[in-house]
Amino acid sequence: MTAVFESLSAWRDERRAQIRAGLTLGFVPTMGALHEGHLSLVRRSRAENDRTLVSIFVNPTQFDDPTDLTQYPRTLENDLAMLRDEGTEFVLVPDETQLYRDGFRYRVTEVELSKVMEGARRPGHFDGVLTVVLKLLQIASAERAYFGEKDWQQLSLVGGMAEAFFLPTAIVGCATVREPDGLALSSRNRRLPPSDRQKAPQFYRALSISPTSEVASRELREAGFAVDYVEDRDGRRLGAVRLGDVRLIDNVPIGERP
Ligand code: AMP
């Protein structure tokens, strides 16, 4: 049985009862349009906790581009069916008026890592991410929260925020799930036309096998990608590219062979 909560206060009552009963909770925040990448987080949470909560909320404050927000896929009925099949106990589907009663007057800002790579190309993006994640972590009251390595910069920033503010929830990073051809699963992949879908796995390959980030960047440009950045940082190679109006991000440990 999967219980769906739209009301934050109803969920918080439920969670209080669980805590009284000594039940541990794993939390998986998502923006919906679920795929196997999200489900891998749900499975890990189910293996490590008594109960699992998944949230589905397309967070407007993290979209710097209004078109990206309107085009973001919304597949709620399908998402709920997938979560039921996984045996997810709880799903939280809050709305903006409940989550942002303050009108986004209060926000979390990190001043270094959030300003480079994704942050440099998407001004304000990580303020929106960190703010909504802090709200959701407070509401969930989970022992553990699961985030994908696919969004490596986000995972680092969320982990850093949890430490900086002494949050009681452990932040757990989970390996990137890929298509057999190497393309990282993403809700945005479904917007790729067939010819771009065919080209897309070259992104992962270039990140993995190029000797330097500059070479990866050049090869991707030659292959017809618009390259936002490819950067090596802390033993990983991270990149963002565009095919048409679809933006893809990915990262690999430096030296990983596809
Ligand atoms: P999103 O719905 O895109 O905000 O993603 C929700 C969570 O799923 C984030 O922690 C993502 O990093 C994670 N995620 C998205 N795609 C993948 C993937 N291909 N493999 C592993 N985790 C992923």
Short mmCIF file of C-alpha atoms and ligand atoms in Angstrom, two decimals:
data_model
loop_
_atom_site.label_atom_id
_atom_site.label_comp_id
_atom_site.label_asym_id
_atom_site.label_seq_id
_atom_site.Cartn_x
_atom_site.Cartn_y
_atom_site.Cartn_z
CA MET A 1 0.00 0.00 0.00
CA THR A 2 1.30 3.40 -1.03
CA ALA A 3 -0.10 6.40 0.84
CA VAL A 4 -0.03 9.69 -1.07
CA PHE A 5 0.14 12.93 0.95
CA GLU A 6 -0.65 16.31 -0.51
CA SER A 7 -0.81 18.05 2.85
CA LEU A 8 2.45 18.76 4.67
CA SER A 9 0.77 18.75 8.06
CA ALA A 10 -0.90 15.37 7.42
CA TRP A 11 2.50 13.93 6.48
CA ARG A 12 4.14 15.42 9.59
CA ASP A 13 1.48 13.82 11.81
CA GLU A 14 2.15 10.50 10.10
CA ARG A 15 5.91 10.85 10.57
CA ARG A 16 5.49 11.71 14.27
CA ALA A 17 3.55 8.46 14.73
CA GLN A 18 6.33 6.53 12.96
CA ILE A 19 8.98 8.09 15.19
CA ARG A 20 6.96 7.10 18.28
CA ALA A 21 6.87 3.56 16.90
CA GLY A 22 10.66 3.62 16.37
CA LEU A 23 10.49 3.33 12.57
CA THR A 24 13.41 4.63 10.50
CA LEU A 25 12.74 6.57 7.31
CA GLY A 26 14.65 6.97 4.05
CA PHE A 27 13.79 9.97 1.88
CA VAL A 28 14.15 10.37 -1.90
CA PRO A 29 13.37 13.88 -3.20
CA THR A 30 12.52 14.03 -6.93
CA MET A 31 10.90 16.25 -9.53
CA GLY A 32 8.94 13.32 -10.96
CA ALA A 33 9.08 11.96 -14.53
CA LEU A 34 10.57 8.95 -12.82
CA HIS A 35 12.93 6.46 -14.43
CA GLU A 36 15.27 3.65 -13.34
CA GLY A 37 17.75 6.20 -11.94
CA HIS A 38 15.17 7.43 -9.43
CA LEU A 39 14.06 3.86 -8.72
CA SER A 40 17.63 2.85 -7.85
CA LEU A 41 17.51 5.48 -5.06
CA VAL A 42 14.15 4.14 -3.89
CA ARG A 43 15.49 0.57 -3.79
CA ARG A 44 18.55 1.63 -1.80
CA SER A 45 16.33 3.50 0.64
CA ARG A 46 14.01 0.52 1.01
CA ALA A 47 16.99 -1.74 1.74
CA GLU A 48 18.38 0.57 4.44
CA ASN A 49 15.25 1.90 6.23
CA ASP A 50 11.97 0.62 7.70
CA ARG A 51 9.94 3.03 5.54
CA THR A 52 10.59 5.14 2.44
CA LEU A 53 9.18 8.52 1.46
CA VAL A 54 9.49 9.85 -2.10
CA SER A 55 8.60 13.48 -2.81
CA ILE A 56 7.53 14.72 -6.22
CA PHE A 57 7.76 18.48 -6.67
CA VAL A 58 8.88 20.43 -9.73
CA ASN A 59 10.61 23.20 -7.84
CA PRO A 60 10.11 26.52 -9.66
CA THR A 61 12.84 28.40 -7.76
CA GLN A 62 15.62 26.27 -9.25
CA PHE A 63 14.67 26.96 -12.88
CA ASP A 64 16.54 29.93 -14.27
CA ASP A 65 14.83 29.42 -17.64
CA PRO A 66 11.00 29.73 -17.64
CA THR A 67 10.69 27.63 -20.83
CA ASP A 68 12.64 24.81 -19.18
CA LEU A 69 10.14 24.91 -16.30
CA THR A 70 7.06 24.78 -18.54
CA GLN A 71 8.60 22.05 -20.71
CA TYR A 72 9.65 19.91 -17.74
CA PRO A 73 7.84 16.56 -18.12
CA ARG A 74 4.99 15.93 -15.65
CA THR A 75 3.82 12.32 -15.48
CA LEU A 76 2.27 12.01 -12.02
CA GLU A 77 -0.06 9.04 -12.60
CA ASN A 78 2.72 7.05 -14.19
CA ASP A 79 5.14 8.04 -11.40
CA LEU A 80 2.71 6.87 -8.73
CA ALA A 81 2.21 3.56 -10.52
CA MET A 82 6.01 3.03 -10.66
CA LEU A 83 6.36 3.85 -6.97
CA ARG A 84 3.52 1.47 -6.08
CA ASP A 85 5.26 -1.29 -8.02
CA GLU A 86 8.42 -0.67 -6.00
CA GLY A 87 6.50 -0.98 -2.73
CA THR A 88 7.17 2.65 -1.73
CA GLU A 89 5.21 3.28 1.47
CA PHE A 90 4.79 7.06 1.21
CA VAL A 91 4.69 9.70 -1.53
CA LEU A 92 4.58 13.42 -0.79
CA VAL A 93 3.19 15.65 -3.54
CA PRO A 94 3.21 19.13 -2.01
CA ASP A 95 2.17 22.28 -3.84
CA GLU A 96 4.04 25.54 -4.15
CA THR A 97 1.77 27.52 -1.83
CA GLN A 98 2.46 25.14 1.06
CA LEU A 99 6.22 24.88 0.48
CA TYR A 100 6.80 28.56 -0.21
CA ARG A 101 4.53 30.27 2.27
CA ASP A 102 7.35 32.79 2.72
CA GLY A 103 7.30 33.61 -1.02
CA PHE A 104 10.98 32.51 -1.23
CA ARG A 105 11.99 35.43 1.01
CA TYR A 106 14.18 33.03 2.95
CA ARG A 107 16.79 31.12 0.98
CA VAL A 108 20.00 29.15 1.38
CA THR A 109 23.05 30.47 -0.47
CA GLU A 110 26.43 28.79 -0.74
CA VAL A 111 29.05 31.19 -2.00
CA GLU A 112 31.83 29.12 -3.64
CA LEU A 113 30.98 25.77 -5.26
CA SER A 114 27.49 26.99 -6.19
CA LYS A 115 28.99 29.74 -8.36
CA VAL A 116 30.95 27.54 -10.80
CA MET A 117 29.97 25.01 -13.49
CA GLU A 118 26.15 24.59 -13.27
CA GLY A 119 25.93 27.62 -10.99
CA ALA A 120 27.80 29.86 -13.44
CA ARG A 121 25.49 28.87 -16.32
CA ARG A 122 22.29 28.83 -14.29
CA PRO A 123 22.28 31.86 -11.98
CA GLY A 124 20.32 31.23 -8.78
CA HIS A 125 19.86 27.54 -9.58
CA PHE A 126 21.58 26.22 -6.46
CA ASP A 127 19.86 28.76 -4.18
CA GLY A 128 16.61 27.20 -5.35
CA VAL A 129 17.92 23.65 -4.98
CA LEU A 130 19.41 24.12 -1.51
CA THR A 131 16.37 26.00 -0.25
CA VAL A 132 13.87 23.39 -1.38
CA VAL A 133 16.07 20.53 -0.17
CA LEU A 134 16.39 22.13 3.27
CA LYS A 135 12.60 22.57 3.45
CA LEU A 136 11.98 18.99 2.30
CA LEU A 137 14.58 17.50 4.67
CA GLN A 138 12.94 19.33 7.58
CA ILE A 139 9.50 18.11 6.55
CA ALA A 140 10.58 14.53 5.90
CA SER A 141 12.45 14.06 9.22
CA ALA A 142 14.27 11.09 7.75
CA GLU A 143 17.33 9.26 9.04
CA ARG A 144 18.78 9.16 5.53
CA ALA A 145 18.19 11.02 2.25
CA TYR A 146 19.31 9.67 -1.12
CA PHE A 147 20.76 11.72 -3.99
CA GLY A 148 22.22 10.66 -7.34
CA GLU A 149 25.87 11.12 -8.30
CA LYS A 150 24.52 12.07 -11.73
CA ASP A 151 24.02 15.56 -10.24
CA TRP A 152 27.46 15.58 -8.62
CA GLN A 153 27.64 19.29 -7.87
CA GLN A 154 24.18 19.17 -6.31
CA LEU A 155 25.15 16.14 -4.20
CA SER A 156 28.31 17.93 -2.96
CA LEU A 157 26.39 21.08 -2.11
CA VAL A 158 23.60 19.23 -0.31
CA GLY A 159 26.17 17.21 1.67
CA GLY A 160 27.99 20.44 2.55
CA MET A 161 24.76 22.14 3.64
CA ALA A 162 23.83 19.19 5.86
CA GLU A 163 27.23 19.47 7.58
CA ALA A 164 27.20 23.27 7.79
CA PHE A 165 23.78 23.36 9.46
CA PHE A 166 24.20 20.18 11.55
CA LEU A 167 21.19 18.57 9.89
CA PRO A 168 20.28 15.25 11.50
CA THR A 169 19.69 13.46 8.17
CA ALA A 170 22.59 11.51 6.59
CA ILE A 171 23.08 12.40 2.90
CA VAL A 172 23.72 9.26 0.84
CA GLY A 173 25.14 9.44 -2.72
CA CYS A 174 24.09 6.77 -5.23
CA ALA A 175 25.86 5.68 -8.46
CA THR A 176 24.60 6.99 -11.82
CA VAL A 177 22.29 4.61 -13.69
CA ARG A 178 22.97 4.55 -17.45
CA GLU A 179 21.42 3.22 -20.61
CA PRO A 180 23.30 0.26 -22.11
CA ASP A 181 24.98 2.71 -24.52
CA GLY A 182 26.29 4.83 -21.61
CA LEU A 183 23.84 7.75 -21.67
CA ALA A 184 22.96 8.72 -18.09
CA LEU A 185 19.22 8.32 -17.47
CA SER A 186 17.52 11.70 -17.20
CA SER A 187 13.96 12.97 -17.36
CA ARG A 188 15.14 15.26 -20.15
CA ASN A 189 16.24 12.37 -22.42
CA ARG A 190 12.66 11.81 -23.52
CA ARG A 191 12.75 15.19 -25.28
CA LEU A 192 15.67 14.16 -27.53
CA PRO A 193 14.64 13.55 -31.16
CA PRO A 194 15.91 10.16 -32.49
CA SER A 195 18.98 11.58 -34.27
CA ASP A 196 20.14 13.43 -31.13
CA ARG A 197 19.32 10.42 -28.95
CA GLN A 198 21.70 8.43 -31.14
CA LYS A 199 24.43 11.02 -30.74
CA ALA A 200 23.96 11.56 -26.98
CA PRO A 201 26.09 8.61 -25.66
CA GLN A 202 29.17 10.28 -27.17
CA PHE A 203 28.94 12.71 -24.24
CA TYR A 204 29.67 9.99 -21.66
CA ARG A 205 32.31 8.44 -23.91
CA ALA A 206 34.16 11.75 -24.40
CA LEU A 207 34.11 12.48 -20.65
CA SER A 208 35.46 8.99 -19.93
CA ILE A 209 38.15 8.44 -22.55
CA SER A 210 39.56 11.86 -23.46
CA PRO A 211 42.99 12.51 -21.95
CA THR A 212 42.04 16.03 -20.81
CA SER A 213 38.91 18.10 -20.35
CA GLU A 214 40.01 20.37 -23.23
CA VAL A 215 40.23 17.41 -25.61
CA ALA A 216 36.80 16.18 -24.46
CA SER A 217 35.35 19.63 -25.07
CA ARG A 218 36.86 19.88 -28.56
CA GLU A 219 35.72 16.39 -29.57
CA LEU A 220 32.18 17.10 -28.41
CA ARG A 221 32.08 20.37 -30.33
CA GLU A 222 33.33 18.58 -33.46
CA ALA A 223 30.58 15.99 -33.00
CA GLY A 224 27.92 18.73 -33.03
CA PHE A 225 27.33 19.30 -29.31
CA ALA A 226 27.09 22.83 -27.91
CA VAL A 227 29.45 22.57 -24.92
CA ASP A 228 28.62 24.64 -21.82
CA TYR A 229 31.66 23.34 -19.93
CA VAL A 230 33.86 20.34 -19.29
CA GLU A 231 35.92 20.66 -16.10
CA ASP A 232 38.11 18.42 -13.98
CA ARG A 233 37.62 18.89 -10.27
CA ASP A 234 38.34 16.71 -7.21
CA GLY A 235 39.16 13.63 -9.28
CA ARG A 236 36.02 13.86 -11.42
CA ARG A 237 35.35 15.16 -14.90
CA LEU A 238 32.07 17.06 -15.08
CA GLY A 239 30.31 18.45 -18.12
CA ALA A 240 27.19 20.03 -19.54
CA VAL A 241 26.23 20.03 -23.22
CA ARG A 242 23.26 20.92 -25.35
CA LEU A 243 21.74 19.03 -28.25
CA GLY A 244 19.12 21.31 -29.79
CA ASP A 245 17.22 22.72 -26.82
CA VAL A 246 17.89 19.71 -24.57
CA ARG A 247 20.60 20.22 -21.97
CA LEU A 248 22.45 17.19 -20.60
CA ILE A 249 24.82 16.98 -17.63
CA ASP A 250 27.05 14.11 -16.59
CA ASN A 251 30.25 13.33 -14.71
CA VAL A 252 32.68 10.43 -14.30
CA PRO A 253 35.60 9.61 -12.04
CA ILE A 254 38.71 10.60 -14.03
CA GLY A 255 40.20 7.48 -15.59
CA GLU A 256 36.93 5.50 -15.65
CA ARG A 257 36.67 3.38 -18.79
CA PRO A 258 33.23 3.10 -20.40
P1 AMP B 1 15.41 14.91 -10.32
O1 AMP B 1 14.05 14.34 -10.37
O2 AMP B 1 16.05 15.07 -11.66
O3 AMP B 1 15.54 16.12 -9.43
O4 AMP B 1 16.31 13.80 -9.62
C1 AMP B 1 15.98 13.29 -8.35
C2 AMP B 1 17.14 12.49 -7.83
O5 AMP B 1 17.42 11.40 -8.70
C3 AMP B 1 18.44 13.34 -7.75
O6 AMP B 1 19.13 13.02 -6.55
C4 AMP B 1 19.19 12.87 -8.96
O7 AMP B 1 20.59 13.00 -8.84
C5 AMP B 1 18.79 11.40 -9.04
N1 AMP B 1 19.00 10.89 -10.38
C6 AMP B 1 18.54 11.42 -11.55
N2 AMP B 1 19.00 10.70 -12.60
C7 AMP B 1 19.76 9.69 -12.09
C8 AMP B 1 20.51 8.62 -12.66
N3 AMP B 1 20.58 8.44 -13.97
N4 AMP B 1 21.16 7.79 -11.81
C9 AMP B 1 21.12 7.97 -10.47
N5 AMP B 1 20.42 8.96 -9.87
C10 AMP B 1 19.76 9.82 -10.67
#
